[in-house]
Coordinates of C-alpha atoms in Angstrom, one line a residue:
M25 CA -96.9 104.6 51.6
I26 CA -100.1 104.3 53.0
R27 CA -100.5 103.9 57.0
R28 CA -103.4 102.2 59.1
R29 CA -104.9 102.1 62.5
R30 CA -106.1 99.6 63.7
P31 CA -109.6 100.3 65.4
G32 CA -109.7 97.1 67.7
V33 CA -112.8 95.4 68.7
T34 CA -115.8 97.3 68.0
G35 CA -119.4 97.6 69.1
L36 CA -122.5 96.7 66.6
L37 CA -124.0 98.1 63.8
A38 CA -125.4 101.5 64.8
A39 CA -126.7 103.1 62.1
C40 CA -128.3 102.4 58.5
F41 CA -127.9 104.7 55.2
V42 CA -130.5 107.4 54.1
M43 CA -129.7 107.5 50.3
S44 CA -132.5 109.1 47.8
L45 CA -134.3 111.7 48.1
S46 CA -136.1 113.7 45.7
C47 CA -139.9 114.0 46.1
A48 CA -142.1 115.8 43.9
G49 CA -143.1 119.3 43.9
A50 CA -146.8 122.4 43.8
S51 CA -148.6 125.2 42.2
A52 CA -147.8 126.5 38.9
Q53 CA -149.1 126.2 35.6
A54 CA -147.4 124.8 32.6
A55 CA -147.6 126.8 29.1
P56 CA -146.6 125.4 25.8
S57 CA -143.4 127.0 24.2
A58 CA -142.8 128.8 21.0
D59 CA -141.0 125.2 19.7
G60 CA -143.3 123.1 20.9
R61 CA -142.7 122.2 24.2
A62 CA -144.6 122.4 27.1
A63 CA -143.0 123.5 30.5
G64 CA -144.3 124.3 34.3
T65 CA -143.2 124.6 37.7
V66 CA -145.0 123.2 41.0
T67 CA -144.1 123.5 44.6
P68 CA -146.4 121.1 46.5
T69 CA -145.8 119.2 49.7
V70 CA -144.3 116.1 49.7
H71 CA -144.3 112.7 52.1
C72 CA -141.2 110.8 51.8
T73 CA -140.6 107.4 53.6
L74 CA -136.9 106.9 54.1
P75 CA -135.4 103.7 53.8
A76 CA -133.3 101.3 56.1
G77 CA -136.1 102.3 58.8
Q78 CA -134.8 105.8 58.8
G79 CA -138.2 107.6 59.6
E80 CA -140.1 110.3 57.3
A81 CA -139.5 113.6 55.9
T82 CA -142.2 116.1 55.0
G83 CA -141.5 119.6 53.1
P84 CA -142.1 121.1 50.3
Q85 CA -140.2 121.2 47.0
E86 CA -140.0 122.8 43.5
M87 CA -140.2 120.7 40.5
T88 CA -140.0 121.5 37.0
V89 CA -141.1 119.4 33.7
E90 CA -140.6 120.2 30.2
L91 CA -142.6 118.2 28.2
S92 CA -142.1 117.7 24.3
P93 CA -143.2 117.2 21.7
A94 CA -146.8 119.6 22.0
V95 CA -148.6 117.3 19.6
V96 CA -148.5 113.2 19.6
A97 CA -150.6 110.7 17.8
P98 CA -152.1 108.3 20.1
G99 CA -149.6 105.9 21.5
G100 CA -147.2 108.2 20.6
K101 CA -143.8 109.0 23.1
V102 CA -143.2 111.9 24.9
H103 CA -139.9 113.4 26.3
A104 CA -139.8 115.0 29.9
K105 CA -137.2 116.8 31.3
V106 CA -137.3 116.8 34.9
T107 CA -135.6 119.0 37.4
L108 CA -135.8 118.8 41.1
G109 CA -135.2 121.6 43.9
P110 CA -134.0 120.3 47.2
S111 CA -135.3 117.5 49.0
P112 CA -137.3 117.9 52.4
A113 CA -134.9 114.5 53.3
T114 CA -131.0 114.3 54.4
S115 CA -128.6 111.5 55.0
G116 CA -127.0 110.5 58.1
L117 CA -123.7 109.8 56.7
S118 CA -121.7 111.4 53.6
L119 CA -121.6 109.2 50.8
E120 CA -119.4 109.3 47.8
D121 CA -120.4 108.0 44.1
V122 CA -123.8 106.4 45.2
P123 CA -125.3 105.0 42.1
T124 CA -128.9 106.9 42.0
I125 CA -132.0 106.2 39.7
P126 CA -134.5 108.9 39.6
S127 CA -138.2 108.6 38.6
L128 CA -141.7 110.7 38.5
D129 CA -145.4 109.4 38.8
L130 CA -147.8 111.7 36.6
A131 CA -151.4 111.3 36.7
M132 CA -153.2 111.7 33.6
S133 CA -156.6 113.8 33.2
G134 CA -158.4 115.1 30.0
G135 CA -157.5 113.3 27.0
A136 CA -156.6 110.5 28.8
T137 CA -156.6 108.8 32.5
G138 CA -153.9 107.0 34.5
T139 CA -150.5 107.0 35.8
V140 CA -147.5 107.5 33.6
T141 CA -144.0 107.1 34.9
V142 CA -140.5 109.4 33.8
R143 CA -138.2 107.2 34.6
G144 CA -134.3 108.7 34.5
A145 CA -131.1 106.7 33.5
E146 CA -128.8 105.8 36.2
F147 CA -126.0 108.2 37.6
T148 CA -123.8 108.3 40.1
M149 CA -123.5 111.3 42.5
D150 CA -121.9 112.2 46.0
I151 CA -124.7 112.6 49.3
P152 CA -123.5 115.3 51.6
S153 CA -124.5 114.7 55.5
G154 CA -127.4 116.7 57.1
T155 CA -127.9 118.6 53.6
P156 CA -131.5 118.6 51.9
I157 CA -130.1 116.3 48.6
E158 CA -130.4 118.1 45.6
L159 CA -130.5 115.8 42.2
P160 CA -129.3 117.2 39.0
P161 CA -131.9 117.3 36.1
Y162 CA -132.5 113.8 34.2
E163 CA -134.4 112.8 31.2
G164 CA -137.0 110.0 30.5
D165 CA -139.6 109.0 27.7
F166 CA -142.8 107.5 28.3
L167 CA -146.3 106.8 25.9
V168 CA -149.5 108.4 25.9
P169 CA -152.1 105.5 26.0
A170 CA -153.4 104.3 22.6
N171 CA -157.1 105.4 23.3
A172 CA -156.0 109.0 24.2
S173 CA -158.1 111.9 22.3
G174 CA -157.5 115.6 22.7
D175 CA -155.7 117.5 25.6
I176 CA -153.7 115.6 28.5
S177 CA -153.0 117.2 31.3
F178 CA -150.0 115.9 33.7
T179 CA -149.7 116.0 37.1
P180 CA -146.9 114.9 39.4
V181 CA -148.0 112.6 42.6
R182 CA -145.2 110.9 43.4
T183 CA -141.1 110.3 43.5
L184 CA -139.2 107.1 43.8
T185 CA -135.5 107.7 44.2
Q186 CA -133.4 104.3 44.1
T187 CA -129.8 104.2 45.6
K188 CA -127.3 101.4 45.2
V189 CA -125.2 100.9 48.6
L190 CA -123.7 98.2 49.7
G191 CA -124.7 95.6 47.5
S192 CA -128.4 96.5 48.1
V193 CA -131.0 98.6 46.3
F194 CA -132.9 101.3 48.8
E195 CA -136.1 102.8 47.7
T196 CA -137.5 106.6 48.7
P197 CA -140.8 107.2 47.9
C198 CA -142.0 110.7 48.4
D199 CA -146.0 110.9 47.7
V200 CA -147.6 114.5 47.2
V201 CA -149.7 115.2 49.8
D202 CA -150.7 118.8 49.6
G203 CA -151.2 121.6 47.1
G204 CA -149.7 120.4 43.3
G205 CA -151.4 121.0 40.0
S206 CA -150.7 120.4 36.3
I207 CA -146.9 120.5 35.1
G208 CA -148.1 120.7 31.1
T209 CA -150.0 119.4 28.5
V210 CA -149.8 117.4 25.4
T211 CA -152.5 117.2 22.8
A212 CA -153.1 113.6 21.5
E213 CA -154.6 113.8 17.8
G214 CA -154.5 111.8 14.2
A215 CA -154.4 108.0 13.6
G216 CA -152.2 106.1 16.3
S217 CA -150.7 102.4 15.6
E218 CA -153.0 99.3 16.1
P219 CA -152.5 98.8 19.9
A220 CA -150.2 96.1 21.4
T221 CA -152.0 93.4 23.6
L222 CA -150.4 91.7 26.6
S223 CA -151.2 88.6 28.7
A224 CA -149.9 87.1 31.6
P225 CA -150.9 84.8 34.4
A226 CA -154.5 85.1 35.9
D227 CA -153.5 82.8 39.0
P228 CA -151.1 84.6 41.9
V229 CA -147.3 84.0 40.9
R230 CA -144.8 84.2 43.0
P231 CA -141.3 85.8 43.9
N232 CA -138.3 84.8 41.9
T233 CA -139.7 82.6 39.3
A234 CA -140.2 82.8 35.8
V235 CA -143.5 84.5 34.9
T236 CA -144.6 83.8 31.1
L237 CA -146.2 86.3 28.8
G238 CA -147.4 86.8 25.5
G239 CA -148.9 89.4 23.3
S240 CA -149.5 90.2 19.7
G241 CA -149.0 94.2 17.7
W242 CA -145.9 94.7 18.7
T243 CA -142.8 96.0 16.5
P244 CA -141.3 93.2 15.1
G245 CA -137.6 92.1 15.9
G246 CA -138.3 95.4 19.0
A247 CA -136.3 95.1 22.3
P248 CA -139.2 94.1 24.9
V249 CA -138.3 95.4 28.6
P250 CA -141.0 94.6 31.3
S251 CA -141.5 96.5 34.5
L252 CA -143.6 95.9 37.4
C253 CA -146.1 99.0 38.0
S254 CA -148.6 99.8 40.9
V255 CA -152.4 99.2 39.7
G256 CA -153.1 102.6 37.5
G257 CA -150.0 102.4 35.6
G258 CA -147.8 104.5 38.6
G259 CA -144.2 103.1 39.9
C260 CA -143.4 101.0 36.8
D261 CA -139.8 99.4 38.1
P262 CA -138.0 97.6 35.6
L263 CA -135.4 96.2 38.8
K264 CA -138.5 94.4 40.0
F265 CA -137.3 91.8 37.3
S266 CA -134.1 90.0 37.9
S267 CA -134.1 89.1 34.1
N268 CA -135.7 87.9 31.0
T269 CA -136.4 85.9 28.0
L270 CA -139.1 88.2 26.0
T271 CA -138.8 88.1 22.1
I272 CA -140.9 89.8 19.2
G273 CA -141.4 87.6 16.4
G274 CA -141.5 88.8 12.4
D275 CA -145.1 88.8 13.1
G276 CA -145.3 90.8 15.8
T277 CA -146.0 88.3 18.2
L278 CA -144.6 88.6 22.0
S279 CA -143.4 85.6 23.9
G280 CA -140.8 84.6 26.1
T281 CA -140.7 85.1 30.3
A282 CA -139.7 87.7 32.9
T283 CA -137.9 86.4 36.2
L284 CA -139.6 88.4 39.2
A285 CA -137.2 89.8 41.7
Q286 CA -136.2 88.1 45.0
A287 CA -139.4 88.2 47.6
G288 CA -137.6 90.8 49.6
A289 CA -137.9 93.3 46.7
V290 CA -141.2 92.2 45.3
P291 CA -143.8 92.1 48.4
D292 CA -147.1 90.2 48.1
G293 CA -149.9 92.3 46.2
T294 CA -151.9 93.4 43.3
Y295 CA -149.7 94.9 39.9
E296 CA -149.5 95.7 36.3
V297 CA -146.5 94.1 34.4
K298 CA -146.2 96.5 31.7
V299 CA -143.9 95.6 28.4
N300 CA -142.4 98.4 26.3
D301 CA -140.5 97.7 23.0
G302 CA -139.7 101.2 22.1
T303 CA -142.5 102.4 20.4
K304 CA -145.7 100.7 22.1
E305 CA -146.5 99.2 25.3
A306 CA -149.2 97.1 27.0
T307 CA -150.0 96.2 30.5
A308 CA -152.0 93.0 32.3
P309 CA -152.9 92.5 35.4
L310 CA -150.6 90.2 37.9
T311 CA -151.1 89.4 41.4
V312 CA -147.7 88.6 43.6
R313 CA -148.3 86.5 46.4
A314 CA -145.5 84.3 48.0
V315 CA -147.0 81.8 49.5
A316 CA -149.0 80.2 47.4
A317 CA -152.9 79.2 47.9
G318 CA -153.1 76.6 50.4
D319 CA -151.9 75.8 53.8
R320 CA -148.4 75.5 55.0
E321 CA -147.7 71.8 54.8
I322 CA -144.9 69.1 55.9
S323 CA -144.4 65.4 55.7
L324 CA -142.3 63.0 56.7
S325 CA -140.4 59.9 54.6
R326 CA -141.6 57.6 56.8
S327 CA -143.4 58.2 60.1
S328 CA -141.7 55.1 62.7
G329 CA -138.2 54.0 63.3
P330 CA -135.8 53.0 66.1
V331 CA -133.3 55.9 67.4
G332 CA -131.1 56.7 65.1
S333 CA -133.5 56.9 62.2
V334 CA -132.8 59.2 59.3
I335 CA -135.8 61.0 57.7
T336 CA -136.8 63.5 55.7
V337 CA -138.8 66.3 56.4
S338 CA -140.6 67.9 53.3
G339 CA -142.3 71.0 53.0
K340 CA -144.4 72.9 50.5
N341 CA -146.4 76.5 50.2
Y342 CA -143.6 78.4 52.2
N343 CA -142.4 81.5 51.7
P344 CA -139.3 81.2 49.3
D345 CA -135.8 81.8 50.0
R346 CA -136.7 81.4 54.3
W347 CA -135.1 79.5 56.8
I348 CA -136.7 76.6 58.0
N349 CA -136.1 75.4 61.4
V350 CA -137.0 71.8 62.2
I351 CA -136.8 70.2 65.5
G352 CA -138.1 67.1 67.2
L353 CA -140.8 67.6 70.1
D354 CA -141.3 65.4 73.2
A355 CA -144.4 64.3 74.9
S356 CA -144.9 67.7 76.5
G357 CA -144.5 69.6 73.1
T358 CA -140.9 70.6 74.1
G359 CA -138.2 70.9 71.8
L360 CA -135.2 69.1 71.8
D361 CA -132.4 71.2 71.2
D362 CA -130.0 68.6 70.0
S363 CA -132.0 67.3 67.1
A364 CA -132.6 71.3 65.3
V365 CA -131.6 71.4 62.0
Y366 CA -132.1 74.1 59.3
V367 CA -132.9 74.5 55.8
K368 CA -133.8 77.0 53.1
S369 CA -136.9 77.0 51.3
G370 CA -136.5 77.0 47.3
S371 CA -138.1 79.9 45.0
D372 CA -140.7 77.6 44.9
G373 CA -141.6 77.7 48.4
T374 CA -140.6 73.7 49.3
F375 CA -137.8 72.4 51.0
A376 CA -136.7 68.7 51.8
V377 CA -133.9 68.0 55.0
E378 CA -132.6 65.2 56.6
F379 CA -133.7 64.6 60.3
T380 CA -132.0 62.2 62.8
V381 CA -133.9 60.7 65.7
V382 CA -132.0 61.1 68.5
S383 CA -134.2 59.8 71.4
E384 CA -137.1 57.6 72.5
A385 CA -138.3 60.8 73.4
V386 CA -139.3 61.8 70.1
V387 CA -143.1 61.7 69.2
A388 CA -143.2 64.3 66.6
V389 CA -141.1 66.6 63.9
Q390 CA -142.0 70.4 63.9
A391 CA -141.2 73.1 61.4
D392 CA -141.6 76.4 61.3
E393 CA -140.4 79.4 59.0
G394 CA -138.4 82.1 60.6
N395 CA -139.1 81.2 64.4
D396 CA -142.8 82.8 63.4
P397 CA -145.4 80.9 65.6
A398 CA -148.3 81.1 62.9
T399 CA -146.0 78.7 60.2
V400 CA -145.6 76.1 63.0
R401 CA -146.7 72.8 61.3
T402 CA -145.8 69.2 63.0
A403 CA -146.0 65.4 61.8
P404 CA -146.6 62.7 64.2
F405 CA -143.3 59.9 64.5
T406 CA -143.5 56.8 66.6
V407 CA -139.8 55.6 67.9
S408 CA -139.9 52.1 67.6
T409 CA -137.9 49.8 70.0
G410 CA -136.7 45.8 69.3
G411 CA -136.9 43.2 72.1
G412 CA -134.5 41.0 74.3
G413 CA -132.2 43.9 75.3
G414 CA -130.0 44.2 78.4
G415 CA -131.0 47.3 79.4
S416 CA -130.1 51.1 79.1
A417 CA -128.6 54.0 80.9
D418 CA -128.5 57.5 80.4
Q419 CA -125.6 59.9 81.7
K420 CA -125.9 63.6 81.2
L421 CA -123.3 65.7 79.4
N422 CA -123.2 69.4 79.9
T423 CA -120.8 72.4 79.0
S424 CA -121.4 75.7 78.7
V425 CA -120.9 78.3 75.8
R426 CA -119.8 82.1 76.6
A427 CA -120.2 84.8 73.8
G428 CA -117.1 86.3 72.5
T429 CA -116.4 89.6 70.6
L430 CA -116.2 91.2 67.2
S431 CA -112.5 92.0 66.5
M432 CA -110.5 92.3 63.5
V433 CA -106.4 92.0 62.6
Q434 CA -104.6 92.5 59.1
D435 CA -101.2 91.1 58.2
G436 CA -99.6 94.4 58.2
D437 CA -99.8 98.1 58.2
T438 CA -97.8 99.5 55.4
V439 CA -99.0 99.4 51.4
D440 CA -96.0 100.8 49.2
F441 CA -96.9 102.1 45.5
G442 CA -93.3 102.7 44.7
T443 CA -91.9 105.2 42.9
T444 CA -93.2 107.5 39.5
V445 CA -91.4 109.2 37.6
L446 CA -93.4 112.5 36.6
G447 CA -93.5 112.9 32.3
T448 CA -93.2 109.2 31.6
G449 CA -96.2 106.6 31.4
S450 CA -99.7 106.9 32.8
G451 CA -98.8 107.7 36.4
V452 CA -100.7 104.7 37.4
Q453 CA -99.4 102.9 40.3
R454 CA -101.2 99.8 41.7
S455 CA -100.6 98.2 44.9
R456 CA -102.6 95.6 47.3
L457 CA -104.5 96.3 50.8
N458 CA -103.0 94.0 53.5
R459 CA -105.2 91.1 54.0
V460 CA -107.8 91.9 57.4
E461 CA -109.3 89.2 59.0
V462 CA -112.7 89.7 60.8
E463 CA -113.5 87.5 63.8
D464 CA -116.9 87.4 64.9
A465 CA -117.6 84.9 67.7
R466 CA -120.8 87.3 69.3
G467 CA -123.1 84.3 68.6
V468 CA -125.4 86.7 67.1
D469 CA -127.6 87.7 64.1
S470 CA -126.4 91.2 64.1
G471 CA -124.4 91.5 61.1
W472 CA -121.2 93.9 60.7
S473 CA -120.0 96.5 58.1
L474 CA -116.0 96.9 57.5
T475 CA -115.5 100.4 56.1
A476 CA -112.1 102.8 55.6
T477 CA -111.8 106.7 54.9
L478 CA -108.7 108.0 53.5
T479 CA -106.4 111.5 54.2
G480 CA -104.7 113.1 51.4
F481 CA -101.5 112.6 50.5
T482 CA -98.8 115.1 51.8
S483 CA -94.8 115.4 51.6
A484 CA -92.5 117.2 53.9
D485 CA -92.2 119.9 51.8
G486 CA -96.0 121.1 51.6
G487 CA -96.6 119.0 48.0
T488 CA -100.1 116.9 48.1
I489 CA -102.0 114.4 46.4
P490 CA -106.1 114.1 46.8
A491 CA -107.4 111.0 48.4
G492 CA -109.4 110.3 45.6
A493 CA -106.5 109.9 43.5
V494 CA -106.7 106.0 44.9
R495 CA -109.5 103.8 43.9
W496 CA -110.1 100.0 44.9
T497 CA -111.8 97.3 44.0
P498 CA -112.8 95.0 47.7
R499 CA -112.7 91.5 47.9
C500 CA -113.8 89.3 51.0
T501 CA -114.6 85.6 51.7
A502 CA -115.8 83.1 54.5
Q503 CA -112.9 80.8 55.7
N504 CA -114.0 77.0 56.1
G505 CA -116.4 76.8 59.1
S506 CA -118.2 80.0 59.1
V507 CA -121.7 80.9 59.3
G508 CA -123.1 83.4 56.5
V509 CA -121.8 85.1 53.5
P510 CA -120.0 88.3 53.3
V511 CA -120.6 91.1 50.5
A512 CA -117.7 92.8 49.3
G513 CA -118.0 96.7 48.7
S514 CA -118.0 98.1 45.4
P515 CA -115.3 99.1 43.1
A516 CA -114.9 103.0 44.4
A517 CA -112.6 106.4 44.9
L518 CA -111.4 106.1 48.5
G519 CA -111.5 109.7 50.8
S520 CA -113.1 111.3 53.8
G521 CA -116.7 109.4 53.0
A522 CA -116.8 105.7 54.8
A523 CA -116.1 103.3 51.8
S524 CA -117.5 99.6 52.2
L525 CA -114.6 97.0 51.9
C526 CA -117.1 93.9 53.6
R527 CA -120.1 93.7 55.5
M528 CA -122.4 91.0 57.0
D529 CA -126.2 91.4 56.7
P530 CA -128.0 90.6 59.4
D531 CA -130.8 87.7 58.4
G532 CA -133.3 87.9 61.0
S533 CA -134.6 84.0 59.7
R534 CA -131.1 82.8 60.8
P535 CA -130.2 81.5 64.2
F536 CA -126.7 83.4 63.8
T537 CA -123.8 84.5 62.0
G538 CA -120.0 84.3 62.8
G539 CA -116.8 83.0 61.9
R540 CA -113.5 84.0 60.4
F541 CA -114.2 86.3 57.3
D542 CA -111.1 87.4 55.3
A543 CA -110.9 90.9 53.4
D544 CA -108.5 92.9 50.9
A545 CA -108.9 95.1 48.0
D546 CA -106.7 95.9 44.7
L547 CA -105.5 99.7 45.0
T548 CA -105.4 102.2 42.3
L549 CA -102.9 105.5 42.7
T550 CA -103.2 107.5 39.8
V551 CA -100.5 110.6 40.5
P552 CA -101.7 113.8 39.0
G553 CA -99.4 115.2 35.8
F554 CA -98.4 118.6 38.1
T555 CA -97.6 117.0 41.1
R556 CA -94.3 118.5 43.3
P557 CA -91.5 115.7 43.2
G558 CA -91.1 114.2 47.0
D559 CA -92.3 111.3 49.4
Y560 CA -95.5 111.2 50.0
S561 CA -97.8 109.7 52.7
A562 CA -101.4 109.1 53.8
T563 CA -103.2 107.7 56.3
L564 CA -105.9 104.8 55.5
T565 CA -108.5 104.3 58.4
L566 CA -110.4 100.8 59.2
T567 CA -113.3 100.7 60.4
L568 CA -115.3 97.9 61.9
L569 CA -118.6 97.9 63.4

């Protein structure tokens, strides 16, 4: 059986996660090997910007890169094997099975200029607490420019490590700030194939929208993959596009769209969009701007009417996916709190919401984006009155609301996996976590996190089953009337590291989050085939922060 203890009421979320963190290395020359590969080691000083506001880290890091083949045609493919030493950055928490994607930017000189990116495949790793983080070796391919000629030297300039934790992608860029040098040379010679072309919109595009791309000279039937890069070609990241419909026809024509990720993942700026079909690639400039050219504007479906009128307030040229606050103003410019309504802008930066004229005092309607004073816009409204009335009288109604607490309750404290007979079946037993109800009555927008740790199983005569034999698949939902959408944790093995069951992320543009939220999980216990018979128990501890 698994027993849990209830932590009771706890405080706010007190810590973010440091996930990632590999950086680049400096100063040793590379030399080609007998089998046509070039390998070199450098150990520069690198400066890392840690995710989630965790600060910065600076220090040396060794890095070895092996490039092959030694000679390629212009536009040809180079394979890179990357081995990094311990990073100068550490994590404040111990985490298990963290999905990780490493990449390395190499600056070219000599026979070609610009920057190429070596991007490794996604893998999972355990991140220790307070210990320099060391990524396992990884491999990736890149293409040299189609106009390359002669010896091309490659120098590391930046690493980027992306980690996926609690439903979010955390990025740790590490820049070479001192030392460094070439880690290898590849020679471009011969006649390359006809270079591909790529076209992208000349006008700024918004995050979370489809970007039309086109071009010619591509590999017929190839599988085009778009990436968003820094100007010059570095930091290329396919995760900056959430999806695409790109295809290559039999005549080598590229067509379709690539949809940018949301504004939080793609800040305003000047970029290069790169498309790679496996054998060819090309880039085109692309400007991303969440707020389109022109000022934010609001309009009313009508500018006058009696008290009780319901009008539509519309806006355009706002940041996408942001909370817009709409409120009535009196003659002094004071907001009438009981008139306030909230609406989220669309991916195109527009919004529309119904607004009720609640008082004769209303002289204008105001909208702002996330309580930012710079985004305040107003439109006048005139309250009309009829004649012949018998007068009016006001009565003021008062009440008080006090903040509550963050707490949780659970339906039970025992989970039974049943009996396993050694030597029969797969040894897999299934059960379900007792439902946990989180209540957030604080009336704030701080968010919260519900995590679990698990001890190993033990029996009375000394038998053990490791905690990692239990895996879970979390679920969480909001009860009716709750404000905010909870996020379930990822399927994972349990153990001493905190595993997420459910969380609510803070949203600075939302007035508050709160209500009741249900969380549970499917549990799977895989009993090792060579386990001492007996009755086993372990303790699962849930922590709400």
